[in-house]
mmCIF file of N, CA and C in Angstrom:
data_model
loop_
_atom_site.group_PDB
_atom_site.id
_atom_site.type_symbol
_atom_site.label_atom_id
_atom_site.label_comp_id
_atom_site.label_asym_id
_atom_site.label_seq_id
_atom_site.Cartn_x
_atom_site.Cartn_y
_atom_site.Cartn_z
ATOM 1 N N MET H 1 0.768 -1.631 -0.332
ATOM 2 C CA MET H 1 0.164 0.001 0.081
ATOM 3 C C MET H 1 0.130 1.243 0.255
ATOM 4 N N SER H 2 0.745 2.198 -0.893
ATOM 5 C CA SER H 2 1.246 3.536 -0.773
ATOM 6 C C SER H 2 1.114 4.529 -0.096
ATOM 7 N N ASN H 3 1.846 5.801 0.311
ATOM 8 C CA ASN H 3 1.883 6.373 1.411
ATOM 9 C C ASN H 3 1.407 7.400 0.848
ATOM 10 N N LEU H 4 0.775 7.622 -0.645
ATOM 11 C CA LEU H 4 0.463 8.660 -1.119
ATOM 12 C C LEU H 4 -0.024 9.490 -0.394
ATOM 13 N N GLN H 5 -0.054 11.468 -1.117
ATOM 14 C CA GLN H 5 -0.963 12.172 -0.975
ATOM 15 C C GLN H 5 -2.092 11.065 -1.971
ATOM 16 N N ALA H 6 -3.602 10.960 -1.094
ATOM 17 C CA ALA H 6 -4.290 10.852 -1.771
ATOM 18 C C ALA H 6 -5.350 12.579 -2.710
ATOM 19 N N VAL H 7 -5.502 12.038 -4.610
ATOM 20 C CA VAL H 7 -6.495 12.896 -4.684
ATOM 21 C C VAL H 7 -7.700 12.491 -4.691
ATOM 22 N N THR H 8 -8.727 13.261 -5.132
ATOM 23 C CA THR H 8 -10.008 13.001 -5.575
ATOM 24 C C THR H 8 -11.012 13.656 -6.728
ATOM 25 N N ASP H 9 -12.016 13.610 -7.181
ATOM 26 C CA ASP H 9 -12.427 14.391 -7.967
ATOM 27 C C ASP H 9 -12.912 14.944 -7.904
ATOM 28 N N ASP H 10 -12.660 15.632 -6.178
ATOM 29 C CA ASP H 10 -13.712 17.254 -5.718
ATOM 30 C C ASP H 10 -11.244 18.747 -6.842
ATOM 31 N N ASN H 11 -10.495 17.331 -5.918
ATOM 32 C CA ASN H 11 -9.211 18.206 -5.670
ATOM 33 C C ASN H 11 -8.018 18.260 -6.383
ATOM 34 N N PHE H 12 -8.993 17.413 -7.378
ATOM 35 C CA PHE H 12 -7.569 17.015 -8.971
ATOM 36 C C PHE H 12 -7.287 17.761 -8.971
ATOM 37 N N GLU H 13 -8.055 18.623 -9.477
ATOM 38 C CA GLU H 13 -7.866 20.665 -10.634
ATOM 39 C C GLU H 13 -6.771 20.927 -9.695
ATOM 40 N N THR H 14 -6.977 20.839 -8.913
ATOM 41 C CA THR H 14 -6.009 22.715 -7.639
ATOM 42 C C THR H 14 -4.318 21.210 -7.510
ATOM 43 N N GLU H 15 -4.708 20.372 -7.462
ATOM 44 C CA GLU H 15 -4.125 19.748 -6.560
ATOM 45 C C GLU H 15 -3.408 19.249 -7.627
ATOM 46 N N VAL H 16 -3.793 18.987 -8.902
ATOM 47 C CA VAL H 16 -2.787 18.111 -9.995
ATOM 48 C C VAL H 16 -2.786 18.758 -11.433
ATOM 49 N N LEU H 17 -2.905 19.380 -11.379
ATOM 50 C CA LEU H 17 -4.027 20.389 -12.958
ATOM 51 C C LEU H 17 -3.327 21.611 -12.594
ATOM 52 N N LYS H 18 -3.886 23.084 -11.652
ATOM 53 C CA LYS H 18 -2.732 23.147 -11.414
ATOM 54 C C LYS H 18 -1.772 24.253 -10.961
ATOM 55 N N SER H 19 -1.092 22.205 -10.416
ATOM 56 C CA SER H 19 0.053 22.482 -10.169
ATOM 57 C C SER H 19 1.638 23.086 -11.328
ATOM 58 N N ASP H 20 2.487 24.158 -9.955
ATOM 59 C CA ASP H 20 3.533 24.604 -10.998
ATOM 60 C C ASP H 20 4.711 23.843 -11.116
ATOM 61 N N LYS H 21 5.023 22.084 -10.184
ATOM 62 C CA LYS H 21 5.862 21.621 -10.635
ATOM 63 C C LYS H 21 5.025 19.764 -11.665
ATOM 64 N N PRO H 22 5.713 19.601 -12.067
ATOM 65 C CA PRO H 22 4.667 18.467 -13.154
ATOM 66 C C PRO H 22 4.817 17.164 -11.521
ATOM 67 N N VAL H 23 3.407 16.481 -12.053
ATOM 68 C CA VAL H 23 3.028 15.218 -10.497
ATOM 69 C C VAL H 23 2.698 14.759 -11.223
ATOM 70 N N LEU H 24 3.195 13.881 -10.604
ATOM 71 C CA LEU H 24 2.921 12.077 -11.378
ATOM 72 C C LEU H 24 1.844 11.797 -10.397
ATOM 73 N N VAL H 25 0.899 10.920 -11.300
ATOM 74 C CA VAL H 25 -1.289 10.590 -10.657
ATOM 75 C C VAL H 25 -1.055 9.127 -10.918
ATOM 76 N N ASP H 26 -0.612 8.574 -9.502
ATOM 77 C CA ASP H 26 -1.161 6.757 -9.527
ATOM 78 C C ASP H 26 -3.149 6.392 -9.628
ATOM 79 N N PHE H 27 -2.972 6.235 -10.636
ATOM 80 C CA PHE H 27 -4.857 5.694 -10.566
ATOM 81 C C PHE H 27 -4.174 4.605 -10.123
ATOM 82 N N TRP H 28 -5.248 4.055 -9.122
ATOM 83 C CA TRP H 28 -4.779 2.465 -8.501
ATOM 84 C C TRP H 28 -6.832 2.381 -7.824
ATOM 85 N N ALA H 29 -7.321 0.550 -6.889
ATOM 86 C CA ALA H 29 -7.739 1.124 -6.575
ATOM 87 C C ALA H 29 -7.642 -0.813 -5.468
ATOM 88 N N GLU H 30 -8.106 -0.971 -4.752
ATOM 89 C CA GLU H 30 -7.711 -1.443 -4.071
ATOM 90 C C GLU H 30 -7.304 -2.376 -3.987
ATOM 91 N N TRP H 31 -8.152 -3.595 -5.187
ATOM 92 C CA TRP H 31 -8.222 -5.061 -5.219
ATOM 93 C C TRP H 31 -7.675 -4.932 -5.812
ATOM 94 N N CYS H 32 -6.731 -4.081 -6.962
ATOM 95 C CA CYS H 32 -5.351 -4.355 -7.773
ATOM 96 C C CYS H 32 -4.167 -4.797 -6.853
ATOM 97 N N GLY H 33 -4.239 -5.970 -7.849
ATOM 98 C CA GLY H 33 -2.476 -6.383 -7.214
ATOM 99 C C GLY H 33 -0.844 -5.664 -7.576
ATOM 100 N N PRO H 34 -1.430 -5.033 -8.478
ATOM 101 C CA PRO H 34 0.012 -4.440 -9.726
ATOM 102 C C PRO H 34 0.266 -3.611 -8.859
ATOM 103 N N CYS H 35 -0.420 -2.820 -8.197
ATOM 104 C CA CYS H 35 -1.051 -1.844 -7.554
ATOM 105 C C CYS H 35 -0.337 -1.793 -6.313
ATOM 106 N N ARG H 36 -0.489 -3.005 -5.677
ATOM 107 C CA ARG H 36 -0.227 -3.093 -4.083
ATOM 108 C C ARG H 36 1.981 -3.065 -5.360
ATOM 109 N N GLN H 37 2.115 -3.766 -6.226
ATOM 110 C CA GLN H 37 3.427 -3.916 -5.956
ATOM 111 C C GLN H 37 4.457 -2.834 -6.359
ATOM 112 N N VAL H 38 3.370 -1.757 -7.086
ATOM 113 C CA VAL H 38 4.039 -0.440 -7.929
ATOM 114 C C VAL H 38 4.205 0.485 -6.143
ATOM 115 N N GLY H 39 2.774 0.415 -5.258
ATOM 116 C CA GLY H 39 2.704 1.369 -4.708
ATOM 117 C C GLY H 39 4.219 1.679 -3.582
ATOM 118 N N PRO H 40 5.109 0.613 -2.992
ATOM 119 C CA PRO H 40 6.262 1.035 -2.325
ATOM 120 C C PRO H 40 6.970 1.897 -3.179
ATOM 121 N N ILE H 41 7.587 0.857 -5.105
ATOM 122 C CA ILE H 41 8.158 1.761 -5.559
ATOM 123 C C ILE H 41 8.067 3.138 -5.524
ATOM 124 N N LEU H 42 6.755 3.198 -5.377
ATOM 125 C CA LEU H 42 6.321 5.231 -5.911
ATOM 126 C C LEU H 42 6.701 5.880 -4.208
ATOM 127 N N ASP H 43 6.104 5.272 -3.250
ATOM 128 C CA ASP H 43 7.009 6.084 -1.735
ATOM 129 C C ASP H 43 8.545 5.931 -2.384
ATOM 130 N N GLU H 44 9.203 4.966 -2.500
ATOM 131 C CA GLU H 44 10.605 5.166 -2.549
ATOM 132 C C GLU H 44 11.289 6.815 -3.690
ATOM 133 N N LEU H 45 10.743 6.322 -4.785
ATOM 134 C CA LEU H 45 10.292 7.121 -5.147
ATOM 135 C C LEU H 45 10.094 8.634 -5.396
ATOM 136 N N ASN H 46 9.753 8.774 -4.419
ATOM 137 C CA ASN H 46 8.419 10.313 -3.951
ATOM 138 C C ASN H 46 9.867 10.795 -2.681
ATOM 139 N N SER H 47 10.267 10.010 -1.644
ATOM 140 C CA SER H 47 10.989 9.728 -0.845
ATOM 141 C C SER H 47 12.515 10.619 -1.213
ATOM 142 N N GLU H 48 12.744 9.695 -3.010
ATOM 143 C CA GLU H 48 14.336 10.586 -3.318
ATOM 144 C C GLU H 48 13.829 11.189 -4.219
ATOM 145 N N HIS H 49 12.681 11.732 -5.055
ATOM 146 C CA HIS H 49 13.127 12.494 -5.482
ATOM 147 C C HIS H 49 11.734 13.426 -5.915
ATOM 148 N N GLY H 50 10.931 14.121 -4.387
ATOM 149 C CA GLY H 50 9.202 14.542 -4.402
ATOM 150 C C GLY H 50 9.997 16.001 -4.537
ATOM 151 N N GLU H 51 11.186 16.214 -3.961
ATOM 152 C CA GLU H 51 10.516 17.728 -5.363
ATOM 153 C C GLU H 51 11.316 18.170 -5.774
ATOM 154 N N LYS H 52 11.404 17.975 -7.238
ATOM 155 C CA LYS H 52 11.540 18.032 -8.257
ATOM 156 C C LYS H 52 9.978 17.208 -8.827
ATOM 157 N N LEU H 53 9.387 16.103 -8.902
ATOM 158 C CA LEU H 53 7.875 15.860 -9.142
ATOM 159 C C LEU H 53 7.058 15.744 -8.802
ATOM 160 N N THR H 54 6.139 15.991 -7.934
ATOM 161 C CA THR H 54 5.265 15.276 -6.959
ATOM 162 C C THR H 54 4.196 14.313 -7.067
ATOM 163 N N PHE H 55 4.470 13.012 -6.452
ATOM 164 C CA PHE H 55 3.878 11.287 -6.665
ATOM 165 C C PHE H 55 2.909 12.036 -5.770
ATOM 166 N N VAL H 56 1.283 11.968 -6.280
ATOM 167 C CA VAL H 56 0.206 11.322 -5.156
ATOM 168 C C VAL H 56 -0.808 10.505 -6.142
ATOM 169 N N LYS H 57 -1.709 9.470 -5.517
ATOM 170 C CA LYS H 57 -2.929 8.543 -5.674
ATOM 171 C C LYS H 57 -3.690 8.740 -6.043
ATOM 172 N N LEU H 58 -4.815 8.288 -6.366
ATOM 173 C CA LEU H 58 -6.088 8.432 -6.829
ATOM 174 C C LEU H 58 -6.792 6.942 -7.108
ATOM 175 N N ASN H 59 -7.324 6.635 -5.992
ATOM 176 C CA ASN H 59 -8.706 5.382 -6.233
ATOM 177 C C ASN H 59 -9.427 5.709 -6.646
ATOM 178 N N VAL H 60 -9.800 5.051 -7.777
ATOM 179 C CA VAL H 60 -10.617 4.964 -9.295
ATOM 180 C C VAL H 60 -11.852 4.118 -8.947
ATOM 181 N N ASP H 61 -11.839 3.655 -7.873
ATOM 182 C CA ASP H 61 -13.137 3.138 -7.819
ATOM 183 C C ASP H 61 -13.748 4.029 -7.011
ATOM 184 N N GLU H 62 -13.047 4.673 -6.632
ATOM 185 C CA GLU H 62 -13.663 6.075 -5.403
ATOM 186 C C GLU H 62 -13.918 7.373 -5.616
ATOM 187 N N ASN H 63 -13.112 7.384 -7.139
ATOM 188 C CA ASN H 63 -13.771 8.756 -7.857
ATOM 189 C C ASN H 63 -13.367 8.710 -9.910
ATOM 190 N N PRO H 64 -14.092 8.319 -10.437
ATOM 191 C CA PRO H 64 -14.394 7.741 -11.352
ATOM 192 C C PRO H 64 -14.598 8.533 -11.814
ATOM 193 N N VAL H 65 -15.089 10.413 -11.824
ATOM 194 C CA VAL H 65 -15.000 10.968 -12.969
ATOM 195 C C VAL H 65 -13.555 11.574 -13.292
ATOM 196 N N THR H 66 -12.397 11.395 -12.291
ATOM 197 C CA THR H 66 -10.959 11.867 -12.786
ATOM 198 C C THR H 66 -10.379 10.488 -13.332
ATOM 199 N N ALA H 67 -11.363 9.933 -13.483
ATOM 200 C CA ALA H 67 -10.229 7.969 -14.361
ATOM 201 C C ALA H 67 -10.940 8.236 -15.235
ATOM 202 N N SER H 68 -12.142 8.439 -15.670
ATOM 203 C CA SER H 68 -13.326 8.438 -16.416
ATOM 204 C C SER H 68 -12.511 9.579 -17.596
ATOM 205 N N ASN H 69 -12.192 10.774 -16.892
ATOM 206 C CA ASN H 69 -11.793 11.913 -18.137
ATOM 207 C C ASN H 69 -10.124 11.701 -18.548
ATOM 208 N N ALA H 70 -9.633 11.582 -17.464
ATOM 209 C CA ALA H 70 -8.545 10.586 -17.444
ATOM 210 C C ALA H 70 -8.197 9.472 -19.051
ATOM 211 N N ARG H 71 -9.178 9.096 -19.041
ATOM 212 C CA ARG H 71 -9.337 8.082 -20.446
ATOM 213 C C ARG H 71 -8.540 7.144 -20.079
ATOM 214 N N VAL H 72 -8.211 6.524 -18.548
ATOM 215 C CA VAL H 72 -7.534 5.285 -17.444
ATOM 216 C C VAL H 72 -8.821 4.376 -17.739
ATOM 217 N N SER H 73 -7.907 3.299 -19.009
ATOM 218 C CA SER H 73 -8.606 1.311 -18.913
ATOM 219 C C SER H 73 -8.203 0.492 -17.974
ATOM 220 N N GLY H 74 -7.126 0.667 -17.774
ATOM 221 C CA GLY H 74 -6.782 -0.156 -17.100
ATOM 222 C C GLY H 74 -5.266 0.807 -15.897
ATOM 223 N N ILE H 75 -5.220 -0.212 -14.767
ATOM 224 C CA ILE H 75 -4.444 0.254 -13.942
ATOM 225 C C ILE H 75 -3.321 -0.364 -13.446
ATOM 226 N N PRO H 76 -2.283 -0.225 -12.407
ATOM 227 C CA PRO H 76 -2.171 0.432 -12.363
ATOM 228 C C PRO H 76 -1.814 1.629 -13.748
ATOM 229 N N THR H 77 -2.164 2.506 -13.833
ATOM 230 C CA THR H 77 -1.355 3.628 -15.053
ATOM 231 C C THR H 77 -1.131 5.141 -13.763
ATOM 232 N N LEU H 78 -0.194 5.693 -14.687
ATOM 233 C CA LEU H 78 0.527 6.442 -14.232
ATOM 234 C C LEU H 78 1.234 8.075 -14.996
ATOM 235 N N ASN H 79 -0.272 8.957 -14.502
ATOM 236 C CA ASN H 79 0.535 9.488 -15.798
ATOM 237 C C ASN H 79 0.520 10.845 -15.081
ATOM 238 N N VAL H 80 1.584 11.497 -15.823
ATOM 239 C CA VAL H 80 2.948 12.914 -15.512
ATOM 240 C C VAL H 80 1.846 13.527 -15.869
ATOM 241 N N TYR H 81 1.364 14.273 -15.321
ATOM 242 C CA TYR H 81 1.054 16.038 -15.423
ATOM 243 C C TYR H 81 2.216 17.433 -15.492
ATOM 244 N N GLN H 82 1.706 18.071 -16.853
ATOM 245 C CA GLN H 82 2.716 18.969 -16.698
ATOM 246 C C GLN H 82 1.413 20.362 -17.094
ATOM 247 N N GLY H 83 1.302 21.395 -17.202
ATOM 248 C CA GLY H 83 1.260 22.199 -17.288
ATOM 249 C C GLY H 83 -0.599 21.787 -17.617
ATOM 250 N N GLY H 84 -1.036 21.389 -16.830
ATOM 251 C CA GLY H 84 -2.347 20.772 -17.337
ATOM 252 C C GLY H 84 -2.358 19.961 -18.259
ATOM 253 N N GLU H 85 -1.881 19.488 -18.460
ATOM 254 C CA GLU H 85 -1.639 17.937 -19.974
ATOM 255 C C GLU H 85 -0.787 17.401 -19.853
ATOM 256 N N VAL H 86 -1.541 15.818 -19.827
ATOM 257 C CA VAL H 86 -0.650 14.761 -19.958
ATOM 258 C C VAL H 86 0.427 14.312 -20.771
ATOM 259 N N VAL H 87 2.131 14.816 -19.869
ATOM 260 C CA VAL H 87 3.278 14.403 -21.035
ATOM 261 C C VAL H 87 3.916 13.058 -20.992
ATOM 262 N N LYS H 88 3.364 12.592 -21.002
ATOM 263 C CA LYS H 88 3.961 10.669 -20.055
ATOM 264 C C LYS H 88 2.476 10.016 -19.593
ATOM 265 N N GLN H 89 2.562 8.820 -19.765
ATOM 266 C CA GLN H 89 1.503 7.649 -19.433
ATOM 267 C C GLN H 89 2.245 6.487 -19.751
ATOM 268 N N ILE H 90 1.889 6.152 -18.194
ATOM 269 C CA ILE H 90 2.956 4.976 -18.051
ATOM 270 C C ILE H 90 2.408 3.454 -17.795
ATOM 271 N N VAL H 91 1.432 2.367 -18.743
ATOM 272 C CA VAL H 91 0.612 1.849 -18.173
ATOM 273 C C VAL H 91 1.678 0.537 -17.027
ATOM 274 N N GLY H 92 0.573 -0.083 -16.405
ATOM 275 C CA GLY H 92 0.841 -1.385 -15.599
ATOM 276 C C GLY H 92 2.135 -1.559 -14.915
ATOM 277 N N ALA H 93 2.836 -2.390 -14.379
ATOM 278 C CA ALA H 93 3.964 -2.840 -12.939
ATOM 279 C C ALA H 93 4.510 -1.844 -13.380
ATOM 280 N N ARG H 94 6.218 -1.227 -13.666
ATOM 281 C CA ARG H 94 7.074 -1.794 -13.396
ATOM 282 C C ARG H 94 8.411 -1.857 -12.798
ATOM 283 N N PRO H 95 9.175 -2.484 -12.612
ATOM 284 C CA PRO H 95 10.710 -2.666 -11.401
ATOM 285 C C PRO H 95 10.661 -1.230 -11.020
ATOM 286 N N LYS H 96 11.497 0.018 -9.945
ATOM 287 C CA LYS H 96 11.770 0.751 -10.464
ATOM 288 C C LYS H 96 12.840 1.340 -11.253
ATOM 289 N N SER H 97 14.691 1.140 -11.230
ATOM 290 C CA SER H 97 14.695 0.637 -12.341
ATOM 291 C C SER H 97 13.970 0.973 -14.023
ATOM 292 N N VAL H 98 13.148 0.806 -14.445
ATOM 293 C CA VAL H 98 12.361 1.020 -15.852
ATOM 294 C C VAL H 98 11.391 2.580 -15.105
ATOM 295 N N LEU H 99 10.994 2.451 -13.870
ATOM 296 C CA LEU H 99 10.313 3.788 -13.973
ATOM 297 C C LEU H 99 10.912 4.972 -13.569
ATOM 298 N N LEU H 100 12.251 4.607 -13.301
ATOM 299 C CA LEU H 100 13.470 6.174 -13.454
ATOM 300 C C LEU H 100 14.104 6.271 -14.413
ATOM 301 N N LYS H 101 14.210 4.955 -15.456
ATOM 302 C CA LYS H 101 14.257 5.767 -17.405
ATOM 303 C C LYS H 101 12.805 6.147 -17.447
ATOM 304 N N GLU H 102 11.743 5.440 -16.961
ATOM 305 C CA GLU H 102 10.720 6.242 -18.084
ATOM 306 C C GLU H 102 10.809 7.997 -17.430
ATOM 307 N N LEU H 103 10.705 7.943 -16.165
ATOM 308 C CA LEU H 103 10.679 9.323 -15.300
ATOM 309 C C LEU H 103 12.530 10.862 -15.070
ATOM 310 N N ALA H 104 13.075 10.256 -15.926
ATOM 311 C CA ALA H 104 14.208 9.970 -16.088
ATOM 312 C C ALA H 104 13.754 12.377 -16.646
ATOM 313 N N ASP H 105 13.071 12.306 -17.383
ATOM 314 C CA ASP H 105 12.923 14.085 -17.422
ATOM 315 C C ASP H 105 12.213 14.678 -17.435
ATOM 316 N N TYR H 106 11.852 14.468 -15.663
ATOM 317 C CA TYR H 106 11.529 14.473 -14.585
ATOM 318 C C TYR H 106 11.740 15.246 -13.381
ATOM 319 N N ILE H 107 12.214 14.254 -13.455
ATOM 320 C CA ILE H 107 13.597 13.565 -11.646
ATOM 321 C C ILE H 107 15.377 14.050 -11.956
ATOM 322 N N GLY H 108 15.994 13.831 -13.601
ATOM 323 C CA GLY H 108 16.470 13.966 -13.884
ATOM 324 C C GLY H 108 17.106 15.920 -13.603
#
């Protein structure tokens, strides 16, 4: 389970779309095994790179409007938002080394 700050349908625009730095949103659900695998990795990345990239999570079952608007069809989906737009999307669980490469433009 991840310790990242949770965002909701209500605060997604303020916390993510209007953020002045890039934000990685972990779209997840309680029942999703791969989501539970990637959660601790995102916690580590947040500890190591949180000053450059904000890490948050959004439960797709509890916040269907945002998940639908983001066109999330499989979870975990990791979207990086910058300036209110999706600039990177990673679908499925990945090892930490792969995520570091995928996110290098934002945490490098």
